[in-house]
Coordinates of C-alpha atoms in Angstrom, one line a residue:
M1 CA -0.1 0.0 0.0
D2 CA 3.0 2.4 0.9
E3 CA 4.1 2.2 -2.7
L4 CA 0.8 2.8 -4.5
P5 CA 0.0 6.3 -5.9
I6 CA -2.2 8.2 -3.8
G7 CA -5.1 7.9 -6.1
R8 CA -4.9 4.0 -5.9
R9 CA -5.0 4.3 -2.2
V10 CA -8.0 6.5 -2.3
A11 CA -9.8 3.7 -4.5
Y12 CA -8.7 0.9 -2.2
W13 CA -10.1 2.6 0.9
R14 CA -13.2 3.8 -0.9
G15 CA -13.7 0.0 -1.9
R16 CA -13.2 -1.0 1.7
R17 CA -15.8 1.2 2.8
K18 CA -18.3 -0.2 0.2
M19 CA -18.8 3.3 -1.3
S20 CA -19.5 4.0 -5.0
Q21 CA -17.5 6.7 -6.9
Q22 CA -20.9 8.5 -7.1
V23 CA -21.5 8.4 -3.4
F24 CA -17.9 9.3 -2.6
A25 CA -18.0 12.2 -5.1
D26 CA -21.4 13.6 -3.6
R27 CA -19.8 13.5 -0.1
L28 CA -16.7 15.2 -1.3
G29 CA -18.6 17.9 -3.5
K30 CA -16.9 16.7 -6.5
S31 CA -18.0 15.1 -9.8
K32 CA -17.9 11.4 -10.3
S33 CA -15.6 12.2 -13.3
W34 CA -13.2 14.0 -11.0
V35 CA -13.0 11.0 -8.5
D36 CA -12.3 8.7 -11.5
K37 CA -9.3 10.8 -12.7
I38 CA -7.8 11.0 -9.2
E39 CA -8.2 7.3 -8.7
R40 CA -6.5 6.5 -12.1
G41 CA -3.9 9.1 -11.6
V42 CA -5.0 11.2 -14.6
R43 CA -5.4 14.1 -12.3
R44 CA -3.0 15.0 -9.3
L45 CA -4.3 15.2 -5.8
D46 CA -2.1 18.1 -4.5
K47 CA -4.2 20.2 -2.3
F48 CA -3.6 19.0 1.3
S49 CA -7.1 20.3 2.5
V50 CA -8.6 18.1 -0.1
V51 CA -6.5 15.0 1.1
Y52 CA -7.7 15.8 4.7
E53 CA -11.2 15.9 3.7
I54 CA -11.0 12.7 1.6
A55 CA -9.5 11.0 4.7
D56 CA -12.3 12.2 6.9
I57 CA -15.0 10.8 4.6
L58 CA -13.3 7.5 4.4
A59 CA -12.6 7.4 8.1
I60 CA -8.9 6.7 7.9
D61 CA -6.0 8.5 9.4
V62 CA -4.6 11.0 6.7
Q63 CA -1.2 9.6 7.2
L64 CA -2.3 6.3 6.1
L65 CA -3.8 8.0 2.9
L66 CA -0.5 9.5 2.3
G67 CA 1.3 6.2 2.8
K68 CA 3.0 6.9 6.1
D69 CA 2.7 5.2 9.5
P70 CA -0.7 6.2 11.0
E71 CA -0.7 8.2 14.3
R72 CA -2.8 6.8 17.2
R73 CA -6.0 8.9 17.9
T74 CA -6.9 9.6 21.5
D75 CA -10.5 10.5 21.3
A76 CA -12.3 7.8 23.3
L77 CA -15.2 7.8 20.9
N78 CA -13.0 6.9 17.9
C79 CA -13.9 3.3 17.3
I80 CA -10.8 1.8 15.7
D81 CA -7.8 3.2 14.0
Q82 CA -5.5 1.6 11.5
V83 CA -2.9 0.7 14.2
E84 CA -5.5 -1.3 16.0
V85 CA -6.7 -3.0 12.7
Q86 CA -3.2 -4.0 12.1
E87 CA -2.8 -5.3 15.7
I88 CA -6.0 -7.4 15.4
R89 CA -4.9 -8.7 12.0
A90 CA -1.6 -9.7 13.5
A91 CA -3.5 -11.6 16.2
L92 CA -5.6 -13.3 13.8
E93 CA -2.6 -14.4 11.8
R94 CA -1.1 -16.4 14.8
Y95 CA -1.4 -20.2 14.6
D96 CA -0.6 -21.0 18.3
S97 CA -2.4 -24.5 18.0
M98 CA -0.4 -25.6 15.0
S99 CA 3.0 -24.5 16.7
A100 CA 1.9 -26.4 19.8
Y101 CA 1.4 -29.4 17.7
F102 CA 5.1 -29.7 16.9
D103 CA 6.6 -28.0 20.2
A104 CA 5.3 -27.8 23.8
A105 CA 3.2 -24.6 24.3
P106 CA 4.1 -22.4 26.9
Y107 CA 2.1 -22.4 30.1
P108 CA -1.5 -21.4 29.2
P109 CA -3.5 -18.5 31.0
P110 CA -5.8 -19.8 33.7
L111 CA -9.2 -20.7 32.3
V112 CA -11.0 -19.0 35.2
D113 CA -9.3 -15.7 34.2
M114 CA -10.2 -16.3 30.5
R115 CA -13.8 -16.9 31.3
K116 CA -14.1 -13.5 33.2
A117 CA -12.3 -11.6 30.2
V118 CA -14.5 -13.2 27.5
N119 CA -17.7 -12.4 29.5
H120 CA -16.4 -8.8 29.9
A121 CA -15.8 -8.7 26.1
W122 CA -19.2 -9.8 25.5
L123 CA -20.9 -7.3 27.7
T124 CA -18.6 -4.6 26.2
Y125 CA -19.8 -5.4 22.7
Q126 CA -23.5 -5.5 23.8
Y127 CA -23.2 -2.3 25.6
G128 CA -21.9 -0.7 22.4
R129 CA -18.4 0.3 23.5
Y130 CA -16.7 -0.6 20.3
G131 CA -13.6 1.7 20.9
M132 CA -12.9 0.0 24.2
L133 CA -13.5 -3.3 22.8
T134 CA -11.0 -3.0 19.5
R135 CA -8.3 -1.8 21.8
A136 CA -8.7 -4.9 24.1
L137 CA -9.1 -7.4 21.3
P138 CA -5.6 -7.9 20.3
K139 CA -4.5 -9.2 23.8
L140 CA -7.6 -11.0 24.4
L141 CA -7.2 -13.0 21.1
R142 CA -3.5 -13.7 21.9
D143 CA -4.3 -15.0 25.4
A144 CA -7.3 -17.1 23.9
Q145 CA -5.1 -18.5 21.3
A146 CA -2.4 -19.4 23.9
A147 CA -5.2 -21.1 26.2
D148 CA -6.3 -23.1 23.3
A149 CA -2.9 -24.3 22.4
G150 CA -1.7 -25.0 25.8
Y151 CA -4.4 -27.4 27.2
G152 CA -3.7 -30.7 25.7
G153 CA -7.0 -32.7 26.0
G154 CA -10.2 -33.5 27.9
D155 CA -12.5 -30.9 29.4
P156 CA -10.0 -27.9 29.9
A157 CA -9.0 -28.3 26.2
R158 CA -12.8 -28.2 25.0
E159 CA -13.4 -25.2 27.2
A160 CA -10.3 -23.4 25.9
A161 CA -11.5 -24.0 22.3
H162 CA -15.1 -22.8 23.4
L163 CA -13.6 -19.5 24.9
L164 CA -11.4 -18.9 21.6
G165 CA -14.6 -19.5 19.5
Q166 CA -16.4 -16.8 21.5
V167 CA -13.6 -14.3 21.1
Y168 CA -13.5 -14.8 17.5
Q169 CA -17.1 -14.3 17.3
I170 CA -16.8 -11.0 19.4
A171 CA -14.1 -10.0 16.9
S172 CA -16.0 -10.6 13.9
S173 CA -19.1 -8.9 15.2
V174 CA -17.3 -5.6 16.0
L175 CA -15.2 -5.6 12.9
R176 CA -18.1 -6.0 10.7
K177 CA -19.9 -3.0 12.3
L178 CA -16.9 -0.9 11.8
G179 CA -16.5 -1.6 8.1
E180 CA -13.6 -4.3 8.4
C181 CA -15.6 -6.9 6.4
E182 CA -12.8 -9.1 5.3
L183 CA -11.2 -9.3 8.8
A184 CA -14.8 -10.0 10.1
W185 CA -15.1 -13.0 7.7
L186 CA -11.6 -14.4 8.6
A187 CA -12.5 -14.1 12.4
A188 CA -15.9 -15.8 11.9
D189 CA -14.6 -18.6 9.7
R190 CA -12.1 -19.2 12.5
S191 CA -14.8 -19.5 15.0
M192 CA -16.5 -22.1 13.1
A193 CA -13.4 -24.3 13.0
V194 CA -12.7 -23.9 16.5
A195 CA -16.4 -24.7 17.5
Q196 CA -15.9 -28.2 16.2
R197 CA -13.0 -28.8 18.5
A198 CA -15.1 -27.4 21.5
D199 CA -17.5 -30.2 20.4
D200 CA -20.6 -27.7 20.6
Q201 CA -22.9 -27.9 17.9
L202 CA -24.7 -24.6 19.2
L203 CA -21.5 -22.6 19.3
A204 CA -21.0 -23.8 15.8
G205 CA -24.6 -22.7 14.9
I206 CA -24.1 -19.2 16.2
A207 CA -20.7 -19.1 14.7
T208 CA -22.4 -19.7 11.4
T209 CA -24.6 -16.4 11.7
R210 CA -21.3 -14.5 12.3
V211 CA -19.9 -16.0 9.0
C212 CA -23.2 -15.2 7.1
N213 CA -23.4 -11.6 8.7
A214 CA -19.8 -11.1 7.3
L215 CA -20.8 -12.5 3.7
V216 CA -23.7 -10.3 3.6
A217 CA -21.7 -7.2 4.6
M218 CA -19.3 -8.3 1.7
G219 CA -22.1 -8.3 -0.8
R220 CA -22.7 -12.2 -0.8
P221 CA -26.2 -12.5 0.5
R222 CA -27.1 -15.7 -1.4
P223 CA -24.4 -18.0 0.3
A224 CA -25.2 -16.5 3.5
L225 CA -28.9 -17.4 3.1
E226 CA -28.2 -20.9 1.9
L227 CA -25.8 -21.6 4.9
N228 CA -27.9 -20.0 7.5
V229 CA -30.9 -22.2 6.4
A230 CA -28.8 -25.4 5.9
I231 CA -27.4 -25.3 9.5
A232 CA -30.6 -24.1 11.0
N233 CA -32.3 -27.3 9.6
R234 CA -29.6 -29.3 11.2
L235 CA -30.2 -27.7 14.7
A236 CA -33.8 -27.5 14.5
P237 CA -35.8 -28.7 17.8
G238 CA -37.5 -32.2 17.2
G239 CA -36.3 -35.6 15.9
G240 CA -33.2 -36.2 17.9
N241 CA -32.8 -32.8 19.0
D242 CA -34.0 -31.1 22.1
A243 CA -35.9 -27.9 22.6
S244 CA -33.7 -26.4 25.2
P245 CA -33.9 -22.6 25.5
A246 CA -30.1 -22.3 24.2
R247 CA -31.1 -24.5 21.2
L248 CA -34.2 -22.4 20.5
S249 CA -32.2 -19.3 20.7
V250 CA -29.4 -20.5 18.3
Y251 CA -32.1 -21.9 15.9
G252 CA -34.0 -18.7 15.9
M253 CA -31.2 -16.5 15.3
L254 CA -30.1 -18.6 12.2
L255 CA -33.5 -18.0 10.9
L256 CA -33.4 -14.4 11.6
Q257 CA -30.1 -13.8 9.9
G258 CA -31.4 -16.0 7.1
A259 CA -34.2 -13.5 6.8
M260 CA -31.8 -10.6 6.7
A261 CA -29.9 -12.3 3.8
A262 CA -33.0 -12.9 2.0
S263 CA -34.1 -9.4 2.4
R264 CA -30.7 -8.1 0.8
I265 CA -31.6 -10.3 -2.4
G266 CA -35.2 -8.9 -2.4
D267 CA -36.9 -12.3 -1.7
S268 CA -39.7 -11.1 0.4
A269 CA -41.4 -14.5 0.5
T270 CA -38.5 -16.2 2.0
V271 CA -38.2 -13.5 4.5
D272 CA -41.7 -14.0 5.7
D273 CA -41.2 -17.8 5.9
L274 CA -38.1 -17.5 7.9
L275 CA -39.4 -14.8 10.1
N276 CA -42.5 -17.1 10.7
G277 CA -40.2 -19.9 11.8
A278 CA -38.3 -17.5 14.1
Q279 CA -41.5 -16.6 15.6
E280 CA -42.4 -20.1 16.5
A281 CA -39.1 -20.7 18.3
A282 CA -39.6 -17.3 20.1
T283 CA -42.9 -18.3 21.2
L284 CA -41.7 -21.7 22.5
L285 CA -38.8 -19.7 24.3
G286 CA -41.4 -17.6 26.0
G287 CA -39.5 -14.4 26.5
D288 CA -36.5 -12.6 25.8
H289 CA -33.0 -14.2 26.8
N290 CA -29.5 -14.0 26.0
H291 CA -28.6 -17.6 25.6
Y292 CA -25.2 -17.9 23.7
W293 CA -25.1 -13.9 23.7
T294 CA -27.9 -14.1 21.1
S295 CA -30.5 -11.6 22.8
F296 CA -32.9 -13.9 21.1
G297 CA -36.8 -13.6 21.9
P298 CA -40.1 -12.2 20.7
T299 CA -38.7 -8.5 20.9
N300 CA -35.5 -9.2 19.0
L301 CA -37.7 -11.0 16.4
E302 CA -39.7 -7.8 15.9
L303 CA -36.5 -5.7 15.5
H304 CA -35.3 -8.1 12.8
R305 CA -38.8 -7.9 11.1
A306 CA -38.3 -4.2 11.0
A307 CA -34.7 -4.2 9.9
A308 CA -35.7 -6.7 7.0
A309 CA -38.5 -4.3 5.9
V310 CA -35.8 -1.6 5.7
E311 CA -33.6 -3.9 3.5
L312 CA -36.4 -4.5 1.3
G313 CA -37.1 -0.8 0.9
D314 CA -40.4 -0.6 2.9
G315 CA -39.5 2.1 5.3
G316 CA -43.2 2.7 6.1
R317 CA -43.6 -1.0 7.1
A318 CA -40.6 -0.7 9.3
V319 CA -41.9 2.3 11.0
E320 CA -45.2 0.8 11.6
I321 CA -43.6 -2.3 13.2
H322 CA -41.5 0.0 15.4
Q323 CA -44.8 1.9 16.7
Q324 CA -47.1 -0.9 17.0
R325 CA -45.4 -4.1 17.5
I326 CA -42.7 -3.4 20.0
P327 CA -43.9 -2.8 23.4
E328 CA -41.7 -0.1 25.1
P329 CA -41.1 -2.0 28.3
D330 CA -39.8 -5.1 26.4
F331 CA -37.6 -2.8 24.1
N332 CA -36.1 -0.9 27.0
A333 CA -35.1 -4.3 28.8
L334 CA -32.9 -5.1 25.7
L335 CA -29.1 -4.3 25.8
P336 CA -28.1 -0.9 24.4
E337 CA -26.3 -2.4 21.3
R338 CA -29.6 -4.1 20.3
R339 CA -31.7 -0.9 21.0
A340 CA -29.4 1.4 19.4
H341 CA -29.0 -0.9 16.3
H342 CA -32.7 -1.0 16.0
L343 CA -33.1 2.8 16.2
L344 CA -30.4 3.2 13.3
D345 CA -32.6 0.8 11.3
I346 CA -35.6 3.0 12.1
A347 CA -33.9 6.0 11.1
R348 CA -33.2 4.5 7.7
G349 CA -36.8 3.6 7.7
Y350 CA -37.8 7.2 8.3
A351 CA -35.3 8.5 5.7
Q352 CA -36.8 6.1 3.0
I353 CA -40.3 7.6 3.4
G354 CA -38.8 11.2 3.5
D355 CA -39.3 11.9 7.1
V356 CA -35.8 13.4 7.8
A357 CA -36.9 15.0 11.2
N358 CA -37.9 11.7 12.6
A359 CA -34.8 10.0 11.0
G360 CA -32.5 12.5 12.8
E361 CA -34.4 11.9 16.1
M362 CA -33.8 8.2 15.9
L363 CA -30.2 8.8 15.4
L364 CA -30.1 11.2 18.3
R365 CA -31.9 8.5 20.5
G366 CA -29.5 5.8 19.4
D367 CA -26.5 8.0 20.2
R368 CA -27.7 8.6 23.7
L369 CA -28.0 4.8 24.2
A370 CA -24.8 3.8 22.6
P371 CA -22.6 6.5 20.9
S372 CA -20.5 4.1 19.1
E373 CA -23.3 2.5 17.1
V374 CA -24.2 5.7 15.6
R375 CA -20.8 7.6 15.5
C376 CA -18.9 4.8 14.3
R377 CA -20.9 2.8 11.8
P378 CA -20.5 3.7 8.2
I379 CA -24.2 3.0 7.6
A380 CA -25.1 5.7 10.3
H381 CA -22.7 8.1 8.4
E382 CA -24.8 7.4 5.3
V383 CA -28.1 8.2 7.0
M384 CA -26.8 11.3 8.7
S385 CA -25.6 12.6 5.4
D386 CA -29.0 12.0 3.9
V387 CA -30.6 13.9 6.7
L388 CA -28.4 16.8 6.4
R389 CA -28.8 17.0 2.7
R390 CA -32.5 16.9 2.8
T391 CA -33.1 19.1 5.6
R392 CA -34.4 22.6 4.5
G393 CA -32.1 25.2 6.1
A394 CA -29.9 24.6 9.0
P395 CA -30.4 21.6 10.7
P396 CA -31.5 21.7 14.4
P397 CA -28.8 22.3 16.8
P398 CA -28.8 18.7 18.2
I399 CA -28.5 17.1 14.7
A400 CA -25.8 19.6 13.7
E401 CA -23.7 18.8 16.9
L402 CA -24.1 14.9 16.4
A403 CA -23.1 15.4 12.8
E404 CA -20.0 17.2 13.9
H405 CA -19.2 14.6 16.4
M406 CA -19.4 12.0 13.5
G407 CA -17.5 14.0 11.1
V408 CA -20.3 14.1 8.7
G409 CA -20.8 17.3 6.5
V410 CA -23.5 18.1 4.0

């Protein structure tokens, strides 16, 4: 990357952010032709003010855009910088278990400490504290890999594999939210392999949803749909499978994520079919729970029903679900990440029907719950940009202030 011309680096990071040339040009206030010429090197990018603006839109350190080592940012709400990305990538590139196959592994971390650290990481994620989590992930990955490599067999080895599988899932989930889709896919894929060593079908099932989420984020919804449904069928209650709360939760989440993948394809019939199956599982479960860190239950089902409507382009339906099918006490009992994620989906729904005032209000509510969910996610930046562009006159002060915190301009 350091040896590429700056135009090629612009093209690379624009692609990583899943941003078309037209969208990028609109945010920059330039023409699509201008962007194309910059990326092909036909036109020079010689104004430092424009370079800074491009780095801001692409949410990367300007030094990285210039081909230099990035500087660490100290703002607590910055979610992830490229130094942290490289540290997480380096941790994912370790193969401690393979090294231990040939040589004795060093003394592994105590499992009791690892359990506490993994539980803390899950809660950090579910409370939407992504910056704190990404800073902790490199060490947590290394420790979990060392534990997995260091316990030779039996129950301790299975537990160590289980914990490592969870850490990979946490890494995949937060990396996907922050736009690092390829790394998210790698971490999720690792979690599926480790789940087999942990001898836990439900852990493998929920790892499947992480793989499929990463595939959808990379623009591959069809294989995600097929994989979700295939594994859901294997884990479905009945036959030789029990109907425990944990199984119902994992099975239900597989169906919900399958519905989200189907909505990306525009297959509304499959969306309805999978949501109906998930509703049966939620009814049997009887309430909202957090088995295998899924937050699965009747309320999360409705949140996904609204999210699928947004993906299908039916913002009005999403708003109707939000207003009529999600009781406020049940919604407020969910963890902050789930609630803020839903409010971001509803902001998108309001934007789809042209109600930018309520779209902005949903962003503000989400920001109060879990600032990182709104300030750090590329999709939230797109919604805010849309709100600012379509607001007549100056935006209300709270919206303008949030836009400034997010680094989003008209």
